[in-house]
CSV table of C-alpha atoms and ligand atoms in Angstrom, one decimal:
chain,number,residue,atom,x,y,z
Q,1,MET,CA,0.0,0.0,0.0
Q,2,LEU,CA,1.0,3.6,-0.6
Q,3,ASN,CA,0.3,5.7,2.4
Q,4,ILE,CA,1.5,9.3,2.0
Q,5,VAL,CA,1.4,11.9,4.8
Q,6,LEU,CA,1.1,15.3,3.1
Q,7,PHE,CA,2.4,17.7,5.7
Q,8,GLY,CA,2.7,21.5,6.0
Q,9,PRO,CA,1.1,24.6,7.6
Q,10,PRO,CA,-2.4,25.7,6.7
Q,11,GLY,CA,-2.3,27.2,3.2
Q,12,ALA,CA,0.7,25.3,2.1
Q,13,GLY,CA,-1.2,23.6,-0.8
Q,14,LYS,CA,-1.9,20.2,0.8
Q,15,GLY,CA,-5.5,20.1,-0.4
Q,16,THR,CA,-4.7,21.1,-3.9
Q,17,GLN,CA,-1.8,18.6,-4.3
Q,18,SER,CA,-4.0,15.9,-2.6
Q,19,GLN,CA,-6.5,16.2,-5.4
Q,20,LYS,CA,-3.9,15.6,-8.0
Q,21,LEU,CA,-2.2,12.8,-6.1
Q,22,ILE,CA,-5.4,10.8,-5.6
Q,23,ALA,CA,-6.0,10.9,-9.4
Q,24,ARG,CA,-2.4,9.9,-10.3
Q,25,TYR,CA,-2.0,7.1,-7.7
Q,26,ASN,CA,-5.6,5.9,-7.2
Q,27,LEU,CA,-5.5,6.7,-3.5
Q,28,VAL,CA,-8.2,7.6,-1.0
Q,29,HIS,CA,-8.0,11.2,0.4
Q,30,LEU,CA,-8.3,11.5,4.1
Q,31,SER,CA,-8.4,15.0,5.3
Q,32,THR,CA,-9.3,15.4,9.0
Q,33,GLY,CA,-10.3,19.0,8.5
Q,34,ASP,CA,-12.8,18.0,5.7
Q,35,LEU,CA,-14.1,15.1,8.0
Q,36,LEU,CA,-14.6,17.5,10.8
Q,37,ARG,CA,-16.3,20.1,8.6
Q,38,SER,CA,-18.6,17.3,7.3
Q,39,GLN,CA,-19.6,16.6,11.0
Q,40,ILE,CA,-20.3,20.3,11.5
Q,41,THR,CA,-22.5,20.4,8.3
Q,42,GLN,CA,-24.4,17.3,9.7
Q,43,GLY,CA,-24.9,19.0,13.0
Q,44,THR,CA,-23.5,16.2,15.0
Q,45,GLU,CA,-22.5,16.5,18.7
Q,46,LEU,CA,-18.9,15.9,17.7
Q,47,GLY,CA,-19.2,18.6,15.0
Q,48,LEU,CA,-20.6,21.2,17.5
Q,49,ARG,CA,-17.8,20.5,19.9
Q,50,ALA,CA,-15.2,20.6,17.2
Q,51,LYS,CA,-16.5,23.8,15.6
Q,52,LYS,CA,-15.7,26.0,18.6
Q,53,LEU,CA,-12.0,24.9,18.6
Q,54,MET,CA,-11.7,25.1,14.7
Q,55,ASP,CA,-13.2,28.6,14.6
Q,56,GLU,CA,-10.5,29.7,17.1
Q,57,GLY,CA,-7.7,28.0,15.1
Q,58,LEU,CA,-7.0,25.5,17.9
Q,59,LEU,CA,-6.5,21.7,17.5
Q,60,VAL,CA,-9.4,19.3,18.2
Q,61,PRO,CA,-8.5,16.7,20.8
Q,62,ASP,CA,-6.3,13.8,19.6
Q,63,GLU,CA,-8.8,11.0,20.4
Q,64,VAL,CA,-11.5,12.7,18.2
Q,65,VAL,CA,-9.4,12.9,15.0
Q,66,ILE,CA,-7.7,9.4,15.7
Q,67,GLY,CA,-11.2,7.9,16.0
Q,68,MET,CA,-12.3,9.4,12.6
Q,69,ILE,CA,-9.2,8.1,10.9
Q,70,GLU,CA,-9.7,4.7,12.5
Q,71,SER,CA,-13.2,4.4,11.1
Q,72,GLN,CA,-12.1,5.6,7.7
Q,73,LEU,CA,-9.4,2.9,7.4
Q,74,ALA,CA,-11.9,0.3,8.5
Q,75,ASN,CA,-14.4,1.5,5.8
Q,76,ASN,CA,-11.8,1.4,3.0
Q,77,THR,CA,-10.0,-1.9,3.4
Q,78,THR,CA,-9.7,-2.4,-0.4
Q,79,ALA,CA,-8.0,0.9,-1.0
Q,80,ALA,CA,-4.7,1.0,-2.9
Q,81,GLY,CA,-3.5,3.5,-0.3
Q,82,PHE,CA,-4.2,6.8,1.4
Q,83,ILE,CA,-3.2,10.5,1.3
Q,84,PHE,CA,-3.3,11.8,4.9
Q,85,ASP,CA,-3.9,15.5,4.7
Q,86,GLY,CA,-3.8,17.6,7.8
Q,87,PHE,CA,-3.2,14.4,9.9
Q,88,PRO,CA,-1.1,13.6,12.0
Q,89,ARG,CA,-0.8,17.0,13.7
Q,90,THR,CA,0.7,15.8,17.0
Q,91,VAL,CA,3.2,13.1,17.9
Q,92,PRO,CA,0.5,11.0,19.6
Q,93,GLN,CA,-1.5,11.1,16.3
Q,94,ALA,CA,1.6,10.0,14.4
Q,95,GLN,CA,2.1,7.1,16.8
Q,96,SER,CA,-1.6,6.1,16.5
Q,97,LEU,CA,-1.3,6.3,12.7
Q,98,ASP,CA,1.5,3.8,12.8
Q,99,GLU,CA,-0.5,1.5,15.1
Q,100,LEU,CA,-3.7,1.7,12.9
Q,101,THR,CA,-1.9,1.1,9.7
Q,102,GLN,CA,-0.1,-1.9,11.2
Q,103,ARG,CA,-3.4,-3.5,11.8
Q,104,TYR,CA,-3.7,-3.8,8.1
Q,105,ASP,CA,-0.1,-5.0,7.7
Q,106,THR,CA,0.9,-1.7,6.3
Q,107,GLY,CA,2.5,1.6,7.5
Q,108,VAL,CA,3.3,5.1,6.5
Q,109,SER,CA,5.3,5.1,3.2
Q,110,CYS,CA,6.7,8.6,3.5
Q,111,MET,CA,5.9,12.1,4.7
Q,112,ILE,CA,6.1,15.0,2.3
Q,113,ALA,CA,6.3,18.5,3.9
Q,114,LEU,CA,5.4,21.6,1.8
Q,115,GLU,CA,7.3,24.6,3.3
Q,116,VAL,CA,5.8,28.1,2.9
Q,117,ALA,CA,6.7,31.3,4.8
Q,118,GLU,CA,4.2,32.7,7.2
Q,119,GLU,CA,3.5,36.0,5.2
Q,120,GLU,CA,2.7,34.0,2.1
Q,121,LEU,CA,0.4,31.6,4.1
Q,122,VAL,CA,-1.5,34.6,5.5
Q,123,LYS,CA,-1.9,36.1,2.0
Q,124,ARG,CA,-3.1,32.8,0.6
Q,125,LEU,CA,-5.5,32.0,3.3
Q,126,LEU,CA,-7.2,35.5,3.4
Q,127,GLU,CA,-7.6,35.1,-0.4
Q,128,ARG,CA,-9.2,31.6,0.1
Q,129,GLY,CA,-11.4,33.0,2.8
Q,130,LYS,CA,-13.1,35.2,0.2
Q,131,THR,CA,-14.7,32.1,-1.3
Q,132,SER,CA,-14.2,29.1,1.1
Q,133,GLY,CA,-16.8,30.2,3.6
Q,134,ARG,CA,-14.5,29.0,6.3
Q,135,PRO,CA,-14.5,31.4,9.4
Q,136,ASP,CA,-10.9,30.3,10.2
Q,137,ASP,CA,-9.8,31.7,6.8
Q,138,GLN,CA,-11.3,35.1,7.2
Q,139,ASP,CA,-9.6,36.6,10.2
Q,140,GLU,CA,-5.9,37.5,10.1
Q,141,ALA,CA,-5.5,36.9,13.9
Q,142,LYS,CA,-7.0,33.4,13.6
Q,143,ILE,CA,-4.9,32.5,10.7
Q,144,ARG,CA,-1.8,33.6,12.6
Q,145,ARG,CA,-2.9,31.5,15.5
Q,146,ARG,CA,-3.3,28.5,13.3
Q,147,VAL,CA,0.3,29.0,11.9
Q,148,ASN,CA,1.5,29.5,15.5
Q,149,VAL,CA,-0.2,26.2,16.5
Q,150,TYR,CA,1.5,24.5,13.6
Q,151,ASN,CA,4.9,25.8,14.6
Q,152,THR,CA,4.6,24.9,18.3
Q,153,GLU,CA,2.5,21.7,18.3
Q,154,THR,CA,2.6,20.2,14.7
Q,155,ALA,CA,6.1,21.0,13.3
Q,156,GLN,CA,7.6,18.3,15.7
Q,157,VAL,CA,5.8,15.6,13.8
Q,158,ALA,CA,8.4,16.1,11.0
Q,159,GLY,CA,11.0,14.9,13.5
Q,160,TYR,CA,9.0,11.7,14.2
Q,161,TYR,CA,9.2,10.8,10.5
Q,162,ALA,CA,12.7,12.0,10.1
Q,163,GLU,CA,13.8,9.4,12.8
Q,164,GLN,CA,12.3,6.8,10.5
Q,165,GLN,CA,13.9,8.1,7.4
Q,166,LYS,CA,10.6,9.0,5.9
Q,167,PHE,CA,10.7,12.8,5.9
Q,168,HIS,CA,11.0,14.8,2.7
Q,169,ALA,CA,10.7,18.6,2.5
Q,170,LEU,CA,9.8,20.7,-0.6
Q,171,ASN,CA,9.5,24.4,-1.3
Q,172,GLY,CA,5.7,24.9,-1.4
Q,173,ILE,CA,6.0,28.2,-3.2
Q,174,GLY,CA,6.0,27.9,-7.1
Q,175,ALA,CA,3.8,26.6,-9.9
Q,176,ILE,CA,1.3,23.9,-8.7
Q,177,GLU,CA,2.4,21.5,-11.6
Q,178,GLU,CA,6.1,21.9,-10.7
Q,179,ILE,CA,5.4,21.2,-7.1
Q,180,PHE,CA,3.3,18.2,-8.2
Q,181,THR,CA,6.1,16.8,-10.3
Q,182,GLN,CA,8.6,17.0,-7.4
Q,183,ILE,CA,6.1,15.2,-5.0
Q,184,CYS,CA,5.6,12.4,-7.6
Q,185,ASP,CA,9.4,12.1,-8.0
Q,186,ILE,CA,9.6,11.4,-4.3
Q,187,ILE,CA,6.8,8.9,-4.3
Q,188,ASP,CA,8.0,7.1,-7.4
Q,189,GLN,CA,11.5,6.7,-5.8
Q,190,LYS,CA,9.9,5.2,-2.8
Q,191,GLN,CA,7.9,2.7,-4.9
Q,192,VAL,CA,10.8,1.4,-6.9
Q,193,ALA,CA,13.4,1.5,-4.0
Q,194,PRO,CA,12.7,-1.8,-1.9
Q,195,SER,CA,12.9,-1.2,1.8
Q,196,ILE,CA,15.5,-3.1,3.9
Q,197,SER,CA,12.8,-5.4,5.2
Q,198,ASP,CA,11.6,-6.1,1.5
Q,199,GLY,CA,15.2,-6.9,0.6
Q,200,GLN,CA,15.4,-9.2,3.7
Q,201,GLN,CA,12.2,-10.9,2.7
Q,202,ALA,CA,13.4,-11.4,-0.9
Q,203,ALA,CA,16.7,-12.9,0.4
Q,204,ASP,CA,14.7,-15.2,2.7
Q,205,GLU,CA,12.5,-16.3,-0.2
Q,206,VAL,CA,15.7,-17.1,-2.4
Q,207,LYS,CA,17.1,-19.2,0.5
Q,208,ALA,CA,13.8,-21.1,1.0
N,301,AMP,P1,-7.6,22.0,8.0
N,301,AMP,O1,-8.7,21.9,7.1
N,301,AMP,O2,-6.6,20.8,7.9
N,301,AMP,O3,-6.8,23.4,7.9
N,301,AMP,O4,-8.1,22.0,9.5
N,301,AMP,C1,-8.9,22.9,10.0
N,301,AMP,C2,-9.1,22.8,11.5
N,301,AMP,O5,-9.6,21.5,11.9
N,301,AMP,C3,-7.8,22.9,12.3
N,301,AMP,O6,-7.4,24.3,12.5
N,301,AMP,C4,-8.1,22.2,13.6
N,301,AMP,O7,-8.9,23.0,14.4
N,301,AMP,C5,-8.9,21.0,13.0
N,301,AMP,N1,-8.2,19.9,12.7
N,301,AMP,C6,-8.0,19.3,11.4
N,301,AMP,N2,-7.2,18.2,11.5
N,301,AMP,C7,-6.8,18.1,12.7
N,301,AMP,C8,-5.9,17.2,13.5
N,301,AMP,N3,-5.3,16.2,12.8
N,301,AMP,N4,-5.8,17.4,14.8
N,301,AMP,C9,-6.4,18.3,15.5
N,301,AMP,N5,-7.2,19.2,14.9
N,301,AMP,C10,-7.4,19.1,13.5
């Protein structure tokens, strides 16, 4: 399975690139922000609780988003793989994602981080807020809080994947197509390069 964590601050282009990636690699797109917004639209209790935090630019509790990802994985057992967009945002979420994917004898293939400076993010999100209808995109103070939450709580998730040699960073400023090509290059190298455990398995099969 191909399980990609698309990482980066709000406004880095994760949603745009996810749409292109699911088409190219036949993956299921799992965006915790979209899943939460769908709960809000449906007026569920979970949605009502999450809305207050989301409108303020704060993170929703780990157990809420982990539970949503757990049921999405259970509902998509025949998928070729997943793009995780906006998840994991904390180290406990990253640990849970490892545990959840291991249940299906798979794991995270790689994490690709889109890097964009704060002033560009603020500009992009204020522009998106004109049409997205998202309250968290329409107020500069809230946008800066989301970027601050990313820097203080989420950025350390990169270290979690770096320790596993799964971290790749890209400049998220530039033409959408060029960034997409660079992301695909990283994914394609992962797909052709066998991991150490694959090599060991192949060696074991030869011996058998
Ligand atoms: P996004 O659409 O990814 O920008 O997420 C919008 C908001 O949803 C965030 O500012 C958080 O309040 C909440 N959210 C989305 N994903 C997560 C997550 N993995 N952990 C905690 N909160 C999240």
